[in-house]
Coordinates of C-alpha atoms in Angstrom, one line a residue:
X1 CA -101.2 -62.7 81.3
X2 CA -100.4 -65.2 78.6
X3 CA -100.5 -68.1 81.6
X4 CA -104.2 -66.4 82.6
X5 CA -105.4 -67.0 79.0
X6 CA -103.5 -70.5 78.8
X7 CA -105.7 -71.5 81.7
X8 CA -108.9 -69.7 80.2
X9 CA -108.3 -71.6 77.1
X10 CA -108.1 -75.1 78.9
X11 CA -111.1 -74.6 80.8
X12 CA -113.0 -73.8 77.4
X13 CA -112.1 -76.3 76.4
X14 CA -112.7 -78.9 78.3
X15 CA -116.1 -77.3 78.9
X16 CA -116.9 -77.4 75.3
X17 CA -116.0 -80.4 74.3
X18 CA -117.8 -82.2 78.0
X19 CA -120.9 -80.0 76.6
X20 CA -120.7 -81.2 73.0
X21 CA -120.7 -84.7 74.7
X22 CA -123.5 -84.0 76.7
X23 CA -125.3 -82.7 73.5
X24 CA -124.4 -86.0 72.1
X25 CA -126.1 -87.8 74.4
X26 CA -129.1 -86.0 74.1
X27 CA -129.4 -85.7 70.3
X28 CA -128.8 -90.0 71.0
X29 CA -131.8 -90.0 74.0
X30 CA -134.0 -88.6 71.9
X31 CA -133.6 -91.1 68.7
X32 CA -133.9 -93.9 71.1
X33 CA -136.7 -92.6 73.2
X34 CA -139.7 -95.3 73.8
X35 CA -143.4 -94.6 72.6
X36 CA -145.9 -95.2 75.8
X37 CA -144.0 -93.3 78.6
X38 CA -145.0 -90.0 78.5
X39 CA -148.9 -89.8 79.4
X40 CA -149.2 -86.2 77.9
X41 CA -149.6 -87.9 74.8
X42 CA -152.8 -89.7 76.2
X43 CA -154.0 -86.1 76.9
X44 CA -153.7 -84.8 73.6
X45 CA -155.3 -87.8 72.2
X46 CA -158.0 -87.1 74.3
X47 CA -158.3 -83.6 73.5
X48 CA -158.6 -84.8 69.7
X49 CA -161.2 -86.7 70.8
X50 CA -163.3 -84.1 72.8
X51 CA -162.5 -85.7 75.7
X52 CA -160.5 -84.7 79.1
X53 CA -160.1 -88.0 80.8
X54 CA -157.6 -90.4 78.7
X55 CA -158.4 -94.2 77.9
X56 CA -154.5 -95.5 80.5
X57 CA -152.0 -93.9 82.4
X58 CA -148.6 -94.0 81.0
X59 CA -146.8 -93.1 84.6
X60 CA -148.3 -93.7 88.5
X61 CA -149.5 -89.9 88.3
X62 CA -152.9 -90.0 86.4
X63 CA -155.8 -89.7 89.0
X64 CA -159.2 -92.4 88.7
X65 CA -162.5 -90.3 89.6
X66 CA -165.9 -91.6 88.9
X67 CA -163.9 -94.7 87.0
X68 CA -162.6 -92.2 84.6
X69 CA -158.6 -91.7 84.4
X70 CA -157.5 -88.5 84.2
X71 CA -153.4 -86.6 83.4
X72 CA -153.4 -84.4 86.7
X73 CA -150.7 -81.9 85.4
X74 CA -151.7 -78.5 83.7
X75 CA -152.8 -79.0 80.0
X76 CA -150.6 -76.8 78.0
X77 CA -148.1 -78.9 77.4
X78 CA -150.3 -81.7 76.1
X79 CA -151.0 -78.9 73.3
X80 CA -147.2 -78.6 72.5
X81 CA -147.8 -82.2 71.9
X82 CA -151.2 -82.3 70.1
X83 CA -150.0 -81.9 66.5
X84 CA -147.4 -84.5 66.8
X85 CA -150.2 -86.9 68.8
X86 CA -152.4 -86.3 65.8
X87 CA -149.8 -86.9 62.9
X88 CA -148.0 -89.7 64.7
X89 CA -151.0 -91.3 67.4
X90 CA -150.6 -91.8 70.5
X91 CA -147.3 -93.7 70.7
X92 CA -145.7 -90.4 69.3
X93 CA -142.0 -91.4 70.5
X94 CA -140.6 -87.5 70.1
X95 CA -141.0 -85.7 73.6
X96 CA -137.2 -85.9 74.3
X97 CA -137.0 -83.7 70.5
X98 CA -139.9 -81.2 71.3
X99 CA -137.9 -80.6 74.9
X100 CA -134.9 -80.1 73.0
X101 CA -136.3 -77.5 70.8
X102 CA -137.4 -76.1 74.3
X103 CA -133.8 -76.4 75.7
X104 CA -132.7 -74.3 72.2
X105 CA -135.0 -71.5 72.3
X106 CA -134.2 -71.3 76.5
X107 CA -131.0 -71.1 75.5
X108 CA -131.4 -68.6 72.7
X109 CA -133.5 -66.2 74.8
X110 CA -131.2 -66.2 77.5
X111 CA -128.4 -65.1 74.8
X112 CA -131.0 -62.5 74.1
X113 CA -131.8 -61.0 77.9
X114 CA -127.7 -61.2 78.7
X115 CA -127.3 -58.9 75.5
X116 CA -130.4 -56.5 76.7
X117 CA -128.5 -56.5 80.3
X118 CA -125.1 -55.5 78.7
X119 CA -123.2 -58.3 80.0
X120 CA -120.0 -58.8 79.2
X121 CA -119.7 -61.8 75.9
X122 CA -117.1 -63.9 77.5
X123 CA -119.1 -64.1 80.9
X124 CA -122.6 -64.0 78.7
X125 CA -121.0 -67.5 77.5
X126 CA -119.7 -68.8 80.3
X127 CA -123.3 -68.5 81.8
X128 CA -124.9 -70.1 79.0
X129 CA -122.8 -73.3 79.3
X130 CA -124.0 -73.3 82.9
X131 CA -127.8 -73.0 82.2
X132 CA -127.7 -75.0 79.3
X133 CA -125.1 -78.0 81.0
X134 CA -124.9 -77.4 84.7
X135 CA -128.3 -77.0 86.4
X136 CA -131.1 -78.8 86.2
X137 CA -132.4 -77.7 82.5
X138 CA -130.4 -80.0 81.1
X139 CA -131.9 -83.0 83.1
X140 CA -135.4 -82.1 82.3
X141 CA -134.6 -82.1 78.7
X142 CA -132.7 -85.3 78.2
X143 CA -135.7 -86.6 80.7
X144 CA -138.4 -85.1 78.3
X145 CA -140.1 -88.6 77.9
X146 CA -141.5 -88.5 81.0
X147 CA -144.4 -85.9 82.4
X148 CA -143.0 -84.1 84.7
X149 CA -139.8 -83.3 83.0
X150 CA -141.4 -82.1 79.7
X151 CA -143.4 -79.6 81.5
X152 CA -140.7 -78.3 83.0
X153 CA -138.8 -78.0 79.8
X154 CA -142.0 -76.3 78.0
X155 CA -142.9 -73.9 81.0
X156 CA -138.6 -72.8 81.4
X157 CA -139.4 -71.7 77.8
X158 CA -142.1 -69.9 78.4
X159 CA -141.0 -67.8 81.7
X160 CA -137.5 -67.6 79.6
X161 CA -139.5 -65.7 77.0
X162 CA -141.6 -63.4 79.6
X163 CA -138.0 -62.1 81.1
X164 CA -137.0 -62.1 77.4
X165 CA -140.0 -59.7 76.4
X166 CA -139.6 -57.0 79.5
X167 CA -135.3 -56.9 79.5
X168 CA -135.6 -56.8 75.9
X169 CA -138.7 -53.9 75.7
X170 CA -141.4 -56.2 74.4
X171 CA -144.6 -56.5 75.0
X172 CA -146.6 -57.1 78.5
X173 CA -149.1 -58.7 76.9
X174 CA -147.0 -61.3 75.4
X175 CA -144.7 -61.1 78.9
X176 CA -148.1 -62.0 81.0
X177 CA -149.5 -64.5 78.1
X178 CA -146.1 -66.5 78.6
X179 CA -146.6 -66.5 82.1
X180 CA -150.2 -68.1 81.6
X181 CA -148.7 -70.5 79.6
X182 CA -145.9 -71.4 81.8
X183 CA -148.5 -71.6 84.9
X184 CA -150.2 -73.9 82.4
X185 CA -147.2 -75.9 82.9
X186 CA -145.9 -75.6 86.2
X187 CA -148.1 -73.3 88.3
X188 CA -145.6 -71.7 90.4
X189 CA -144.9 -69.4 87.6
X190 CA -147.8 -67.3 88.3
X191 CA -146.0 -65.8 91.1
X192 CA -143.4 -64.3 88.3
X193 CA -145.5 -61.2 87.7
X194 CA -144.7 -59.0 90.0
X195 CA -140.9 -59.7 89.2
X196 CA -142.0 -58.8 85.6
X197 CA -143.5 -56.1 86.5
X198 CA -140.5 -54.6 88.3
X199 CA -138.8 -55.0 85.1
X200 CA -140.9 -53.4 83.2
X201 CA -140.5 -49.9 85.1
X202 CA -137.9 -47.7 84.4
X203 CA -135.4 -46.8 87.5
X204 CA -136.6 -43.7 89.0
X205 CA -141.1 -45.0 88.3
X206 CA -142.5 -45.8 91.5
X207 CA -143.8 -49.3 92.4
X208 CA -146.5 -48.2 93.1
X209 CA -148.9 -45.9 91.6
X210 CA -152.5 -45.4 90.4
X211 CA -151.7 -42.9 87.7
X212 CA -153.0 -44.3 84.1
X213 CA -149.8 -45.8 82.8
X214 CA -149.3 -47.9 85.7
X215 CA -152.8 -49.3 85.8
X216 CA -152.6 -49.8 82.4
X217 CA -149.8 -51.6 82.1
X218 CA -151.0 -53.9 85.6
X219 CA -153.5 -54.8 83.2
X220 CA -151.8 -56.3 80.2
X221 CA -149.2 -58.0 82.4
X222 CA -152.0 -59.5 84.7
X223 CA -155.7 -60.1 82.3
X224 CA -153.9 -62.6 80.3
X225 CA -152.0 -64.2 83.0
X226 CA -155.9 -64.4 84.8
X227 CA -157.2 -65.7 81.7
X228 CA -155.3 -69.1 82.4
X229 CA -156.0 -69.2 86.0
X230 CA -159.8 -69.3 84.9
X231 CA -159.0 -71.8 82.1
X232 CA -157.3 -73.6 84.9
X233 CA -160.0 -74.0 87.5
X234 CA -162.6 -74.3 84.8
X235 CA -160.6 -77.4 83.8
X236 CA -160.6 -78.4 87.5
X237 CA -164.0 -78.0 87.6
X238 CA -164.8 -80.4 84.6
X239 CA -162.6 -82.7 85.8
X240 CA -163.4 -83.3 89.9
X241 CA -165.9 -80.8 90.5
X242 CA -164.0 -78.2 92.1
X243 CA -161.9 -76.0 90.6
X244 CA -159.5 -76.3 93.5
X245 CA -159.0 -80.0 92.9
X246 CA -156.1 -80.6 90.5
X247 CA -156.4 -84.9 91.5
X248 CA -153.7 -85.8 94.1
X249 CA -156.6 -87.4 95.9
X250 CA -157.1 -89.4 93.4
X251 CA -153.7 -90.3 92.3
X252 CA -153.1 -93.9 90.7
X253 CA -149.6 -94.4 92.4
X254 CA -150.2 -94.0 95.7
X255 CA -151.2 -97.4 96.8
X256 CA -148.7 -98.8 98.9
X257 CA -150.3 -102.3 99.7
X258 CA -147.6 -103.9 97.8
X259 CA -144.7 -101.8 98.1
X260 CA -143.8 -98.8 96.6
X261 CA -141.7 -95.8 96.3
X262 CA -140.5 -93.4 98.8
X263 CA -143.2 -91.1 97.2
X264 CA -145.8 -93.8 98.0
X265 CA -145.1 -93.8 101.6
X266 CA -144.8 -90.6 102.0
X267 CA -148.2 -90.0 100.8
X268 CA -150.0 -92.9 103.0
X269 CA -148.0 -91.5 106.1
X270 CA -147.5 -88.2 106.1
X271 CA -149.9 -86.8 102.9
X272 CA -149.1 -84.1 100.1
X273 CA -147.7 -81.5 102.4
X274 CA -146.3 -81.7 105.9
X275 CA -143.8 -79.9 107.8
X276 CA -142.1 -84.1 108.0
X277 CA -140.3 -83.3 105.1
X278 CA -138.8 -79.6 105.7
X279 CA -135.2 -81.3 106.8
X280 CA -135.1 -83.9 104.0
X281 CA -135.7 -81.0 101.3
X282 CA -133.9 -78.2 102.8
X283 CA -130.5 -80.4 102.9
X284 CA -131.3 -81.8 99.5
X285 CA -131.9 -78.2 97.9
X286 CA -128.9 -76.6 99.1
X287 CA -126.2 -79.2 101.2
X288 CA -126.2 -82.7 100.1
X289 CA -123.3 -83.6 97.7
X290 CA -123.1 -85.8 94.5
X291 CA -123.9 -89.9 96.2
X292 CA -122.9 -92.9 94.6
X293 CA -124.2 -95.7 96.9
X294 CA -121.5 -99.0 97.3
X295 CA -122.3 -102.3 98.1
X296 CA -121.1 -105.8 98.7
X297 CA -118.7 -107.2 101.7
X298 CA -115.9 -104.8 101.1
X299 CA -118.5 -101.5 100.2
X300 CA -116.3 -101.6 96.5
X301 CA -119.2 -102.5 94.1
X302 CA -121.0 -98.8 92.7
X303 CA -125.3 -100.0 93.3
X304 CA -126.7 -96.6 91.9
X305 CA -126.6 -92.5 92.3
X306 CA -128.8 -91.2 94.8
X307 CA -132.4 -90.9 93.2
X308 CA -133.0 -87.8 95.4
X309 CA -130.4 -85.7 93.8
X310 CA -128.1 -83.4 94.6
X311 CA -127.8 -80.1 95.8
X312 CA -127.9 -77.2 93.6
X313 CA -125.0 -75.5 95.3
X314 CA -123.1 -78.9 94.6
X315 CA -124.3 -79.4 91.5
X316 CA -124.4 -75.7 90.6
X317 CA -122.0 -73.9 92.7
X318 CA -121.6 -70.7 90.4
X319 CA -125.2 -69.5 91.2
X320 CA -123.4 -68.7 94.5
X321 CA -122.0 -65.6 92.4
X322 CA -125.9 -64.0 92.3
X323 CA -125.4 -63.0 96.3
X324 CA -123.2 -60.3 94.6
X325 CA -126.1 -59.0 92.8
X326 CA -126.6 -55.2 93.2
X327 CA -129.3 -55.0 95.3
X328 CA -131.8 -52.9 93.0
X329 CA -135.7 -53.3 92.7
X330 CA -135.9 -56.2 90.2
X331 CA -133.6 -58.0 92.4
X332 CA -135.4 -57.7 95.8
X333 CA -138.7 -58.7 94.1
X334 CA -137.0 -61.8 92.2
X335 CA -135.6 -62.7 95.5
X336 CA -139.3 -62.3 97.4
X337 CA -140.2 -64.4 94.1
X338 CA -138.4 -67.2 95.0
X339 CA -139.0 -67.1 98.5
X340 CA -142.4 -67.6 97.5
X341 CA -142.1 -70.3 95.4
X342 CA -138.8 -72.6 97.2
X343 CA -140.4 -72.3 100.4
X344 CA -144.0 -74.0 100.4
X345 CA -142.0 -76.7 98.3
X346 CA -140.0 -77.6 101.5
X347 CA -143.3 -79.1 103.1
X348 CA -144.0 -80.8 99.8
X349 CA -143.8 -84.6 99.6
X350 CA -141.5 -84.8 96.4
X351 CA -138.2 -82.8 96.4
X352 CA -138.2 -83.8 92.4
X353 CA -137.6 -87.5 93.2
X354 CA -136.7 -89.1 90.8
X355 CA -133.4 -86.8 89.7
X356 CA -129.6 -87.7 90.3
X357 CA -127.4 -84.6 90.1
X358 CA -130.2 -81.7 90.3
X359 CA -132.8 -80.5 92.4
X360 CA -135.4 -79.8 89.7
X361 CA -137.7 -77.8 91.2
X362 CA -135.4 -75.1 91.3
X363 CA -135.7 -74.6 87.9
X364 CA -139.2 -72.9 88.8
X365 CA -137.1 -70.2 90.4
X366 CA -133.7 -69.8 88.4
X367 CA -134.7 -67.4 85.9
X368 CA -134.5 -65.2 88.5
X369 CA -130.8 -66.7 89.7
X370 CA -129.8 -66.2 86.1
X371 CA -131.3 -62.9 86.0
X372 CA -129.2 -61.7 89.4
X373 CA -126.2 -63.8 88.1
X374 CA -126.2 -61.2 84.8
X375 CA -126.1 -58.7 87.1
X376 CA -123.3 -60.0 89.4
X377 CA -120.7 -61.5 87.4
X378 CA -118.2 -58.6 85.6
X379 CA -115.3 -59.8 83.5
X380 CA -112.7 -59.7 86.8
X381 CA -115.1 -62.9 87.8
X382 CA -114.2 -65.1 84.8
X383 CA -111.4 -67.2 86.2
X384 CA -113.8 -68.6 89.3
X385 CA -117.2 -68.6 86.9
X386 CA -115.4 -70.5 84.5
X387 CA -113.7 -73.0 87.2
X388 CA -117.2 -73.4 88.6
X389 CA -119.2 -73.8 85.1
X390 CA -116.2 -76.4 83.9
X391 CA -116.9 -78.3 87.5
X392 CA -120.4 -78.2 87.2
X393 CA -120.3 -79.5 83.9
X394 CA -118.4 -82.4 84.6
X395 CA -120.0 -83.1 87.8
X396 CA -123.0 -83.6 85.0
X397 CA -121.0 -85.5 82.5
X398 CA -120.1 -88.0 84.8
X399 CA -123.5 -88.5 86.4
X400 CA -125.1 -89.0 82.8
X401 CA -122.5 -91.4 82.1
X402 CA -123.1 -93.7 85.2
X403 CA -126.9 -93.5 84.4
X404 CA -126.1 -95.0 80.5
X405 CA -124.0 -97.8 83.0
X406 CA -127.8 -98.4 84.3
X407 CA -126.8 -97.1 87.7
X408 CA -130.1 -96.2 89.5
X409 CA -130.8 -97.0 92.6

């Protein structure tokens, strides 16, 4: 026993004090961050303005219809940002802040939904290192200067809070305006309502029903989450013309007449989606281990980390512990739930390029991982959850420190 908590109390640690490094580094990223990188700030200028198209492009992913540029991504973000953009302007230099606020409150509610499920503290903690420094939450966040990754920060919050709201009894209305919000983000997380709505039913309520309760409660989950579709394709609509059209077409970066990105040819050769990519995206989502590429003569000199990632069972390998998850209602939906959002992803022509030690569209999907994890994991788990949170952790330290070394390929 006392060589068991010896052991424990190593691991802590060492995983507290890798994660109060890693924290470091953030709280230092986000001092440091550069005005002009992150092109929702051109949006929310342009909303203060009464405008939708913005006057540059801060990244290659604004789209030029009719000579007007436009931010293709979802808008809700840019109005996180709007009161900053109209305090500060438009070089507002504190995205990497507003995502760690985001990473806090994740954080936070996750504390809150592993208390609702009864999960044991020591394991309740143990998973929060993991989400907070082992998966890809904490990339997005220390990468919250750039577009993508603050949406993905902002939106995490959002679904976070819509689990948050049905584990913890809340309200559907809230649970399904969070959800709007987070689609306003990242639009995959529309898909999250019927997993909320599982949770929202006690054990022995049927699925389905048409008695009044259940229609009534289909309704406050789903009206506001349909309100932001139709803000959505409106805003499509006043954009291109179509409320289908969310830009790609029009994208700024795709020219590939003098070189490019992988992302570049992709789109010239192969397009947005395309079953080309299925083998490329399947082995980076679950196989292909942490890469440093070598160089020179003898293959001795360290060029960069492999801007394609690495896996999330690498990276991540506790999630492996959610296959133990009892195999209730909440937990079949959350698993059709992800199904339905990893798998069209596969044919997509980004796997979340650039990343280094994450695949960061799975954060669109691990709520629900998290969700089965709380489930899964019991107190006679701690020894390998910890092992695996502690690797995972490092496996993130040293990743973030290769990047200060300016290691990118």
């Amino acid at each position: 026993m006392l060589s068991r908590i010896n052991a424990m109390g190593v691991l802590f640690a060492v995983a507290a004090l890798m994660a109060l490094a890693l924290a470091g580094g953030l709280a230092l990223y986000a001092i440091v961050e550069d005005p002009g990188s992150n092109s929702y700030a051109l949006l929310a200028e342009a909303f203060l303005n009464g405008r939708l198209d913005t006057t540059t492009c801060f990244d290659g992913d604004c789209a030029r219809f009719e000579d007007k540029i436009f931010v293709m991504f979802p808008p809700v973000p840019a109005i996180i940002a709007l009161p900053f953009v109209a305090l500060f302007g438009v070089n507002f230099s504190g995205f990497v802040f507003l995502s760690a606020i985001a990473f806090a409150l994740s954080v936070w509610l996750w504390w809150q939904i592993f208390e609702g499920l009864k999960v044991d503290r020591d394991v309740a903690i143990w998973l929060l290192l993991g989400l907070a420094f082992a998966t890809p939450l904490y990339f997005v966040t220390i990468r919250g200067d750039g577009i993508w990754f603050f949406a993905q920060a902002i939106g995490f919050a959002f679904t976070s809070l819509a689990i948050h709201q049905m584990v913890r009894g809340g309200s559907l209305i809230l649970a399904g305006a969070c959800i709007g919000a987070a689609f306003l983000c990242r639009q995959m997380a529309v898909f999250y309502l019927p997993f909320l709505f599982a949770l929202s039913l006690d054990r022995f309520e049927p699925l389905i029903s048409f008695s009044r309760g259940h229609i009534v409660r289909v309704l406050k989950l789903g009206l506001p989450a349909g309100v932001a579709v139709l803000i959505y394709l409106a805003y499509n609509y006043l954009r291109f013309g179509d409320p289908m059209q969310t830009g790609y077409p029009y994208m700024i970066g795709a020219d590939i007449a003098e070189g490019g990105s992988m992302i570049n040819y992709r789109l010239a050769e192969h397009g947005l989606w395309s079953s080309a990519y299925v083998l490329f995206n399947t082995l980076y989502l679950f196989v292909q281990g942490f890469h440093m590429d070598f160089g020179g003569n003898a293959m001795v000199e360290p060029i960069g980390l492999d801007p394609s990632g690495t896996a999330l069972l690498a990276a991540s390998p506790f999630v492996l512990f959610a296959f133990f998850a009892p195999m209730r209602r909440p937990v079949l939906i959350g698993i059709a739930t992800i199904l339905v959002i990893a798998v069209p992803i596969l044919f997509y022509h980004s796997n979340g390029y650039s990343q280094y030690n994450v695949q960061r569209y799975a954060l669109d999907w691990l709520p629900i991982v998290f969700y089965m994890l709380a489930l899964a994991v019991s107190d006679r788990d701690m020894r390998g959850l910890a092992l695996l949170v502690t690797f995972g952790i490092g496996l993130n330290l040293i990743t973030m420190a290769f990047l200060a070394l300016g290691l990118t390929a």
